[in-house]
Amino acid sequence: PGLRKAATGIPGLDEITGGGLPAGRTTLVCGTAGSGKTLLSLQFLVYGASALGEPGVFISFEERPEDLVVNVASLGVDLAALVAEHQIYLDHVEAGLDQMEPTGSYDLEGLFVRLGYAIDQIGAKRVVLDTLEVLFQGLRDSTVVRGELRRLFRWLSDRGITAMVTAEAGATTLTRYGIEEYVSDCVLSLHQDLDSGISTRRLRVVKYRGSQHGSNECPFLIDANGVALFAITSLSLD
Amino acid sequence: SLASAARCRLRLYVAGLAASSTLAITNVTDICEQEMGGQCDLEVIDIYQQPELAQRDQILAIPTLVKTWPLPMRSVIGDLSQRQRVLTGLGILGRR
């Protein structure tokens, strides 16, 4: 069956993924700090909203809304206008749970209610959760967080939402807390190699269920328009 | 008035009739009676009824109990069954 794809508008990425990310599914983008994860997720969201009429919700666990607006302004995108036009909805989560000692059983229903509320405000079709790691740092017992993440990805997919989740790269694992185990559809990894003094940024399609692709790596750069991949257009995937 | 200034103000965030939410309501009511001699004003907010407050008040975990007065504001998460952690987390002495 043709796997429905959600175009990202990121030059080269739609080519090497054969049209974009798996629609109605969750894509995990992992990378070290400064690897371009947030920028890539913003481009995905803004493109969906401004070019495809798919409003998007950005849940930020780290950057404050005003930083995001500046971040995207450098790409020539007026995020504040998109927010005013209900094309984008920003929610900054201050996960100030700071190692709280739970006093009994709990869950993260607050996150689900906030997400549902934000999605309903603009009829969102896309969601970004930028850097889920913070949830793990905030809460001592990660079994609750892991269970809630599994529930969250199912919850998003049940609503046909195309979601992008970013996570910090782990030293030996793809992500620090092994979130990749819960994302079975699409995993992208951003990293920077320093060889012979030249640092090259690369994007690797680590996993893409239902679509044949070599786990190829593609160099990319970050310029005034954001992330752009050097996809050799002859590199066809089918 | 002086009396009301002394009263502790608590706000409990719950989600519908989930087990941990209903348990938290029972536990906080008992804590108010038994540990604070009833000297506290309790407000229960159901984020299903008022979803916008989950964002406004930065709520992630449910249940969450916030002491809004006296300052400094403190909060704890969970169904409040571990009483000492509730008292310590909120900075309340409780009955000695």
mmCIF file of N, CA, C and O in Angstrom, chain A residues 47-129:
data_model
loop_
_atom_site.group_PDB
_atom_site.id
_atom_site.type_symbol
_atom_site.label_atom_id
_atom_site.label_comp_id
_atom_site.label_asym_id
_atom_site.label_seq_id
_atom_site.Cartn_x
_atom_site.Cartn_y
_atom_site.Cartn_z
ATOM 1 N N TYR A 47 6.439 24.822 7.155
ATOM 2 C CA TYR A 47 6.104 24.425 5.774
ATOM 3 C C TYR A 47 4.701 23.833 5.724
ATOM 4 O O TYR A 47 3.874 24.193 4.882
ATOM 5 N N GLY A 48 4.412 22.968 6.653
ATOM 6 C CA GLY A 48 3.074 22.350 6.709
ATOM 7 C C GLY A 48 2.001 23.410 6.812
ATOM 8 O O GLY A 48 1.010 23.397 6.084
ATOM 9 N N ALA A 49 2.222 24.395 7.700
ATOM 10 C CA ALA A 49 1.204 25.421 7.945
ATOM 11 C C ALA A 49 1.096 26.378 6.761
ATOM 12 O O ALA A 49 0.009 26.619 6.246
ATOM 13 N N SER A 50 2.258 26.884 6.308
ATOM 14 C CA SER A 50 2.174 27.970 5.312
ATOM 15 C C SER A 50 2.026 27.434 3.890
ATOM 16 O O SER A 50 1.430 28.099 3.058
ATOM 17 N N ALA A 51 2.542 26.224 3.596
ATOM 18 C CA ALA A 51 2.487 25.758 2.206
ATOM 19 C C ALA A 51 1.404 24.708 1.978
ATOM 20 O O ALA A 51 0.880 24.577 0.881
ATOM 21 N N LEU A 52 1.063 23.943 2.988
ATOM 22 C CA LEU A 52 0.141 22.817 2.771
ATOM 23 C C LEU A 52 -1.175 22.960 3.527
ATOM 24 O O LEU A 52 -1.984 22.042 3.545
ATOM 25 N N GLY A 53 -1.328 24.111 4.203
ATOM 26 C CA GLY A 53 -2.577 24.314 4.930
ATOM 27 C C GLY A 53 -2.765 23.307 6.059
ATOM 28 O O GLY A 53 -3.889 22.932 6.404
ATOM 29 N N GLU A 54 -1.642 22.847 6.626
ATOM 30 C CA GLU A 54 -1.727 21.931 7.766
ATOM 31 C C GLU A 54 -1.217 22.656 9.011
ATOM 32 O O GLU A 54 -0.004 22.740 9.244
ATOM 33 N N PRO A 55 -2.130 23.200 9.834
ATOM 34 C CA PRO A 55 -1.673 23.936 11.022
ATOM 35 C C PRO A 55 -0.835 23.045 11.934
ATOM 36 O O PRO A 55 -0.989 21.811 11.915
ATOM 37 N N GLY A 56 0.044 23.670 12.695
ATOM 38 C CA GLY A 56 0.958 22.879 13.515
ATOM 39 C C GLY A 56 1.119 23.402 14.938
ATOM 40 O O GLY A 56 1.046 24.610 15.183
ATOM 41 N N VAL A 57 1.309 22.469 15.878
ATOM 42 C CA VAL A 57 1.534 22.814 17.296
ATOM 43 C C VAL A 57 2.992 22.527 17.621
ATOM 44 O O VAL A 57 3.518 21.476 17.269
ATOM 45 N N PHE A 58 3.639 23.492 18.270
ATOM 46 C CA PHE A 58 5.039 23.314 18.681
ATOM 47 C C PHE A 58 5.078 23.304 20.208
ATOM 48 O O PHE A 58 4.771 24.309 20.843
ATOM 49 N N ILE A 59 5.384 22.153 20.792
ATOM 50 C CA ILE A 59 5.518 22.059 22.255
ATOM 51 C C ILE A 59 7.013 22.137 22.551
ATOM 52 O O ILE A 59 7.783 21.259 22.168
ATOM 53 N N SER A 60 7.410 23.218 23.203
ATOM 54 C CA SER A 60 8.836 23.413 23.457
ATOM 55 C C SER A 60 9.141 23.150 24.919
ATOM 56 O O SER A 60 8.567 23.783 25.800
ATOM 57 N N PHE A 61 10.050 22.199 25.158
ATOM 58 C CA PHE A 61 10.428 21.895 26.537
ATOM 59 C C PHE A 61 11.659 22.706 26.950
ATOM 60 O O PHE A 61 12.106 22.614 28.076
ATOM 61 N N GLU A 62 12.229 23.427 26.000
ATOM 62 C CA GLU A 62 13.438 24.168 26.358
ATOM 63 C C GLU A 62 13.329 25.618 25.919
ATOM 64 O O GLU A 62 13.193 26.513 26.731
ATOM 65 N N GLU A 63 13.297 25.862 24.609
ATOM 66 C CA GLU A 63 13.350 27.255 24.150
ATOM 67 C C GLU A 63 12.032 27.961 24.448
ATOM 68 O O GLU A 63 10.954 27.408 24.246
ATOM 69 N N ARG A 64 12.147 29.201 24.868
ATOM 70 C CA ARG A 64 10.947 30.008 25.124
ATOM 71 C C ARG A 64 10.390 30.507 23.796
ATOM 72 O O ARG A 64 11.142 30.668 22.832
ATOM 73 N N PRO A 65 9.093 30.784 23.732
ATOM 74 C CA PRO A 65 8.471 31.228 22.476
ATOM 75 C C PRO A 65 9.217 32.386 21.809
ATOM 76 O O PRO A 65 9.442 32.368 20.596
ATOM 77 N N GLU A 66 9.651 33.361 22.626
ATOM 78 C CA GLU A 66 10.299 34.521 21.986
ATOM 79 C C GLU A 66 11.607 34.102 21.310
ATOM 80 O O GLU A 66 11.981 34.620 20.258
ATOM 81 N N ASP A 67 12.298 33.086 21.869
ATOM 82 C CA ASP A 67 13.534 32.619 21.223
ATOM 83 C C ASP A 67 13.200 31.935 19.905
ATOM 84 O O ASP A 67 13.914 32.063 18.921
ATOM 85 N N LEU A 68 12.085 31.182 19.902
ATOM 86 C CA LEU A 68 11.698 30.485 18.669
ATOM 87 C C LEU A 68 11.393 31.487 17.578
ATOM 88 O O LEU A 68 11.780 31.320 16.423
ATOM 89 N N VAL A 69 10.706 32.581 17.965
ATOM 90 C CA VAL A 69 10.324 33.591 16.957
ATOM 91 C C VAL A 69 11.600 34.155 16.312
ATOM 92 O O VAL A 69 11.695 34.236 15.081
ATOM 93 N N VAL A 70 12.602 34.453 17.153
ATOM 94 C CA VAL A 70 13.870 34.984 16.615
ATOM 95 C C VAL A 70 14.547 33.913 15.761
ATOM 96 O O VAL A 70 15.005 34.159 14.648
ATOM 97 N N ASN A 71 14.554 32.666 16.287
ATOM 98 C CA ASN A 71 15.161 31.536 15.600
ATOM 99 C C ASN A 71 14.644 31.407 14.172
ATOM 100 O O ASN A 71 15.383 31.215 13.217
ATOM 101 N N VAL A 72 13.336 31.578 14.019
ATOM 102 C CA VAL A 72 12.717 31.371 12.708
ATOM 103 C C VAL A 72 12.776 32.649 11.873
ATOM 104 O O VAL A 72 12.826 32.593 10.645
ATOM 105 N N ALA A 73 12.850 33.798 12.557
ATOM 106 C CA ALA A 73 12.911 35.064 11.798
ATOM 107 C C ALA A 73 14.144 35.056 10.904
ATOM 108 O O ALA A 73 14.118 35.548 9.767
ATOM 109 N N SER A 74 15.208 34.383 11.401
ATOM 110 C CA SER A 74 16.442 34.362 10.596
ATOM 111 C C SER A 74 16.219 33.595 9.302
ATOM 112 O O SER A 74 16.989 33.709 8.363
ATOM 113 N N LEU A 75 15.123 32.810 9.254
ATOM 114 C CA LEU A 75 14.814 32.101 8.007
ATOM 115 C C LEU A 75 13.849 32.924 7.164
ATOM 116 O O LEU A 75 13.337 32.442 6.155
ATOM 117 N N GLY A 76 13.558 34.150 7.630
ATOM 118 C CA GLY A 76 12.622 34.981 6.883
ATOM 119 C C GLY A 76 11.186 34.546 7.102
ATOM 120 O O GLY A 76 10.314 34.781 6.266
ATOM 121 N N VAL A 77 10.936 33.902 8.247
ATOM 122 C CA VAL A 77 9.573 33.441 8.538
ATOM 123 C C VAL A 77 9.036 34.241 9.721
ATOM 124 O O VAL A 77 9.722 34.394 10.742
ATOM 125 N N ASP A 78 7.816 34.777 9.575
ATOM 126 C CA ASP A 78 7.221 35.584 10.650
ATOM 127 C C ASP A 78 6.343 34.660 11.504
ATOM 128 O O ASP A 78 5.148 34.502 11.254
ATOM 129 N N LEU A 79 6.972 34.044 12.493
ATOM 130 C CA LEU A 79 6.271 33.052 13.311
ATOM 131 C C LEU A 79 5.113 33.704 14.079
ATOM 132 O O LEU A 79 4.037 33.130 14.206
ATOM 133 N N ALA A 80 5.368 34.944 14.543
ATOM 134 C CA ALA A 80 4.323 35.615 15.325
ATOM 135 C C ALA A 80 3.059 35.772 14.476
ATOM 136 O O ALA A 80 1.938 35.575 14.956
ATOM 137 N N ALA A 81 3.251 36.066 13.184
ATOM 138 C CA ALA A 81 2.084 36.225 12.302
ATOM 139 C C ALA A 81 1.369 34.885 12.154
ATOM 140 O O ALA A 81 0.144 34.794 12.244
ATOM 141 N N LEU A 82 2.149 33.820 11.976
ATOM 142 C CA LEU A 82 1.538 32.489 11.817
ATOM 143 C C LEU A 82 0.755 32.113 13.080
ATOM 144 O O LEU A 82 -0.312 31.497 13.017
ATOM 145 N N VAL A 83 1.294 32.544 14.240
ATOM 146 C CA VAL A 83 0.573 32.256 15.495
ATOM 147 C C VAL A 83 -0.719 33.064 15.528
ATOM 148 O O VAL A 83 -1.797 32.549 15.840
ATOM 149 N N ALA A 84 -0.612 34.355 15.132
ATOM 150 C CA ALA A 84 -1.791 35.232 15.160
ATOM 151 C C ALA A 84 -2.878 34.704 14.220
ATOM 152 O O ALA A 84 -4.071 34.794 14.497
ATOM 153 N N GLU A 85 -2.432 34.076 13.116
ATOM 154 C CA GLU A 85 -3.410 33.561 12.138
ATOM 155 C C GLU A 85 -3.849 32.135 12.476
ATOM 156 O O GLU A 85 -4.451 31.447 11.670
ATOM 157 N N HIS A 86 -3.488 31.678 13.687
ATOM 158 C CA HIS A 86 -3.884 30.313 14.129
ATOM 159 C C HIS A 86 -3.373 29.243 13.187
ATOM 160 O O HIS A 86 -4.017 28.212 13.006
ATOM 161 N N GLN A 87 -2.224 29.518 12.576
ATOM 162 C CA GLN A 87 -1.588 28.478 11.748
ATOM 163 C C GLN A 87 -0.614 27.666 12.584
ATOM 164 O O GLN A 87 -0.349 26.499 12.321
ATOM 165 N N ILE A 88 -0.040 28.352 13.580
ATOM 166 C CA ILE A 88 0.925 27.689 14.476
ATOM 167 C C ILE A 88 0.486 27.999 15.920
ATOM 168 O O ILE A 88 -0.022 29.104 16.191
ATOM 169 N N TYR A 89 0.668 27.069 16.816
ATOM 170 C CA TYR A 89 0.350 27.285 18.240
ATOM 171 C C TYR A 89 1.582 26.874 19.044
ATOM 172 O O TYR A 89 2.095 25.772 18.880
ATOM 173 N N LEU A 90 2.074 27.794 19.847
ATOM 174 C CA LEU A 90 3.284 27.510 20.640
ATOM 175 C C LEU A 90 2.888 27.263 22.098
ATOM 176 O O LEU A 90 2.087 28.025 22.655
ATOM 177 N N ASP A 91 3.433 26.208 22.684
ATOM 178 C CA ASP A 91 3.221 25.994 24.129
ATOM 179 C C ASP A 91 4.584 25.663 24.719
ATOM 180 O O ASP A 91 5.221 24.682 24.317
ATOM 181 N N HIS A 92 4.998 26.503 25.662
ATOM 182 C CA HIS A 92 6.295 26.274 26.307
ATOM 183 C C HIS A 92 6.054 25.533 27.618
ATOM 184 O O HIS A 92 5.365 26.034 28.504
ATOM 185 N N VAL A 93 6.599 24.343 27.716
ATOM 186 C CA VAL A 93 6.399 23.532 28.920
ATOM 187 C C VAL A 93 7.591 23.749 29.842
ATOM 188 O O VAL A 93 8.724 23.421 29.505
ATOM 189 N N GLU A 94 7.302 24.340 31.003
ATOM 190 C CA GLU A 94 8.369 24.486 31.983
ATOM 191 C C GLU A 94 8.359 23.215 32.811
ATOM 192 O O GLU A 94 7.593 23.074 33.762
ATOM 193 N N ALA A 95 9.148 22.247 32.396
ATOM 194 C CA ALA A 95 9.067 20.955 33.088
ATOM 195 C C ALA A 95 9.831 21.077 34.399
ATOM 196 O O ALA A 95 10.753 20.329 34.646
ATOM 197 N N GLY A 96 9.400 22.049 35.230
ATOM 198 C CA GLY A 96 10.128 22.296 36.472
ATOM 199 C C GLY A 96 9.798 21.247 37.495
ATOM 200 O O GLY A 96 9.473 21.533 38.638
ATOM 201 N N LEU A 97 9.792 19.990 37.068
ATOM 202 C CA LEU A 97 9.427 18.960 38.039
ATOM 203 C C LEU A 97 10.641 18.678 38.915
ATOM 204 O O LEU A 97 10.564 18.066 39.943
ATOM 205 N N ASP A 98 11.737 19.181 38.479
ATOM 206 C CA ASP A 98 13.052 19.092 39.125
ATOM 207 C C ASP A 98 13.173 18.021 40.199
ATOM 208 O O ASP A 98 13.152 18.297 41.395
ATOM 209 N N GLN A 99 13.238 16.810 39.688
ATOM 210 C CA GLN A 99 13.564 15.706 40.591
ATOM 211 C C GLN A 99 12.577 15.608 41.758
ATOM 212 O O GLN A 99 12.967 15.355 42.898
ATOM 213 N N MET A 100 11.303 15.855 41.446
ATOM 214 C CA MET A 100 10.300 15.810 42.507
ATOM 215 C C MET A 100 10.132 14.393 43.039
ATOM 216 O O MET A 100 10.120 13.438 42.274
ATOM 217 N N GLU A 101 9.956 14.323 44.333
ATOM 218 C CA GLU A 101 9.633 13.024 44.941
ATOM 219 C C GLU A 101 8.135 12.814 44.818
ATOM 220 O O GLU A 101 7.370 13.500 45.496
ATOM 221 N N PRO A 102 7.688 11.893 43.977
ATOM 222 C CA PRO A 102 6.238 11.717 43.885
ATOM 223 C C PRO A 102 5.650 11.236 45.210
ATOM 224 O O PRO A 102 6.321 10.526 45.965
ATOM 225 N N THR A 103 4.429 11.659 45.504
ATOM 226 C CA THR A 103 3.806 11.290 46.781
ATOM 227 C C THR A 103 2.839 10.133 46.588
ATOM 228 O O THR A 103 1.995 9.878 47.433
ATOM 229 N N GLY A 104 2.936 9.466 45.450
ATOM 230 C CA GLY A 104 2.020 8.362 45.150
ATOM 231 C C GLY A 104 1.935 8.245 43.642
ATOM 232 O O GLY A 104 2.735 8.848 42.916
ATOM 233 N N SER A 105 0.961 7.506 43.172
ATOM 234 C CA SER A 105 0.907 7.263 41.724
ATOM 235 C C SER A 105 0.444 8.521 40.983
ATOM 236 O O SER A 105 -0.289 9.350 41.528
ATOM 237 N N TYR A 106 0.941 8.669 39.760
ATOM 238 C CA TYR A 106 0.589 9.838 38.934
ATOM 239 C C TYR A 106 0.787 9.450 37.477
ATOM 240 O O TYR A 106 1.334 8.392 37.149
ATOM 241 N N ASP A 107 0.324 10.345 36.584
ATOM 242 C CA ASP A 107 0.634 10.159 35.165
ATOM 243 C C ASP A 107 0.894 11.544 34.566
ATOM 244 O O ASP A 107 0.982 12.529 35.315
ATOM 245 N N LEU A 108 1.043 11.637 33.245
ATOM 246 C CA LEU A 108 1.347 12.940 32.623
ATOM 247 C C LEU A 108 0.126 13.446 31.852
ATOM 248 O O LEU A 108 0.246 14.034 30.776
ATOM 249 N N GLU A 109 -1.065 13.244 32.431
ATOM 250 C CA GLU A 109 -2.300 13.648 31.751
ATOM 251 C C GLU A 109 -2.315 15.147 31.447
ATOM 252 O O GLU A 109 -2.952 15.596 30.493
ATOM 253 N N GLY A 110 -1.559 15.914 32.235
ATOM 254 C CA GLY A 110 -1.490 17.357 31.970
ATOM 255 C C GLY A 110 -0.950 17.626 30.580
ATOM 256 O O GLY A 110 -1.457 18.481 29.853
ATOM 257 N N LEU A 111 0.057 16.844 30.178
ATOM 258 C CA LEU A 111 0.635 17.023 28.840
ATOM 259 C C LEU A 111 -0.389 16.682 27.758
ATOM 260 O O LEU A 111 -0.542 17.405 26.775
ATOM 261 N N PHE A 112 -1.153 15.622 27.983
ATOM 262 C CA PHE A 112 -2.152 15.205 26.992
ATOM 263 C C PHE A 112 -3.241 16.258 26.851
ATOM 264 O O PHE A 112 -3.668 16.596 25.751
ATOM 265 N N VAL A 113 -3.663 16.820 27.986
ATOM 266 C CA VAL A 113 -4.732 17.820 27.943
ATOM 267 C C VAL A 113 -4.239 19.086 27.239
ATOM 268 O O VAL A 113 -4.933 19.677 26.405
ATOM 269 N N ARG A 114 -2.981 19.472 27.528
ATOM 270 C CA ARG A 114 -2.433 20.675 26.873
ATOM 271 C C ARG A 114 -2.306 20.463 25.370
ATOM 272 O O ARG A 114 -2.618 21.326 24.560
ATOM 273 N N LEU A 115 -1.860 19.267 24.997
ATOM 274 C CA LEU A 115 -1.682 18.955 23.576
ATOM 275 C C LEU A 115 -3.046 18.938 22.872
ATOM 276 O O LEU A 115 -3.228 19.546 21.820
ATOM 277 N N GLY A 116 -4.008 18.291 23.517
ATOM 278 C CA GLY A 116 -5.357 18.212 22.924
ATOM 279 C C GLY A 116 -5.948 19.597 22.765
ATOM 280 O O GLY A 116 -6.514 19.942 21.727
ATOM 281 N N TYR A 117 -5.767 20.415 23.797
ATOM 282 C CA TYR A 117 -6.296 21.785 23.775
ATOM 283 C C TYR A 117 -5.641 22.574 22.646
ATOM 284 O O TYR A 117 -6.314 23.223 21.835
ATOM 285 N N ALA A 118 -4.312 22.470 22.516
ATOM 286 C CA ALA A 118 -3.589 23.224 21.482
ATOM 287 C C ALA A 118 -4.030 22.751 20.096
ATOM 288 O O ALA A 118 -4.311 23.560 19.213
ATOM 289 N N ILE A 119 -4.138 21.440 19.917
ATOM 290 C CA ILE A 119 -4.546 20.889 18.622
ATOM 291 C C ILE A 119 -5.941 21.384 18.256
ATOM 292 O O ILE A 119 -6.203 21.818 17.138
ATOM 293 N N ASP A 120 -6.834 21.371 19.233
ATOM 294 C CA ASP A 120 -8.215 21.800 18.961
ATOM 295 C C ASP A 120 -8.290 23.282 18.621
ATOM 296 O O ASP A 120 -9.111 23.695 17.821
ATOM 297 N N GLN A 121 -7.407 24.100 19.218
ATOM 298 C CA GLN A 121 -7.477 25.550 18.969
ATOM 299 C C GLN A 121 -7.293 25.863 17.485
ATOM 300 O O GLN A 121 -7.885 26.820 16.978
ATOM 301 N N ILE A 122 -6.424 25.097 16.809
ATOM 302 C CA ILE A 122 -6.134 25.492 15.422
ATOM 303 C C ILE A 122 -6.426 24.359 14.431
ATOM 304 O O ILE A 122 -6.076 24.457 13.268
ATOM 305 N N GLY A 123 -6.984 23.268 14.914
ATOM 306 C CA GLY A 123 -7.225 22.128 14.013
ATOM 307 C C GLY A 123 -5.916 21.601 13.462
ATOM 308 O O GLY A 123 -5.736 21.421 12.265
ATOM 309 N N ALA A 124 -4.971 21.380 14.365
ATOM 310 C CA ALA A 124 -3.608 21.029 13.940
ATOM 311 C C ALA A 124 -3.561 19.652 13.275
ATOM 312 O O ALA A 124 -4.287 18.735 13.663
ATOM 313 N N LYS A 125 -2.679 19.543 12.274
ATOM 314 C CA LYS A 125 -2.442 18.249 11.603
ATOM 315 C C LYS A 125 -1.007 17.779 11.909
ATOM 316 O O LYS A 125 -0.660 16.645 11.665
ATOM 317 N N ARG A 126 -0.166 18.739 12.369
ATOM 318 C CA ARG A 126 1.227 18.431 12.684
ATOM 319 C C ARG A 126 1.551 18.880 14.108
ATOM 320 O O ARG A 126 1.036 19.904 14.568
ATOM 321 N N VAL A 127 2.419 18.119 14.767
ATOM 322 C CA VAL A 127 2.848 18.467 16.123
ATOM 323 C C VAL A 127 4.350 18.239 16.212
ATOM 324 O O VAL A 127 4.867 17.265 15.653
ATOM 325 N N VAL A 128 5.030 19.160 16.909
ATOM 326 C CA VAL A 128 6.444 18.943 17.219
ATOM 327 C C VAL A 128 6.595 18.985 18.738
ATOM 328 O O VAL A 128 6.003 19.835 19.404
ATOM 329 N N LEU A 129 7.345 18.022 19.284
ATOM 330 C CA LEU A 129 7.673 18.039 20.721
ATOM 331 C C LEU A 129 9.195 18.148 20.783
ATOM 332 O O LEU A 129 9.907 17.189 20.454
#
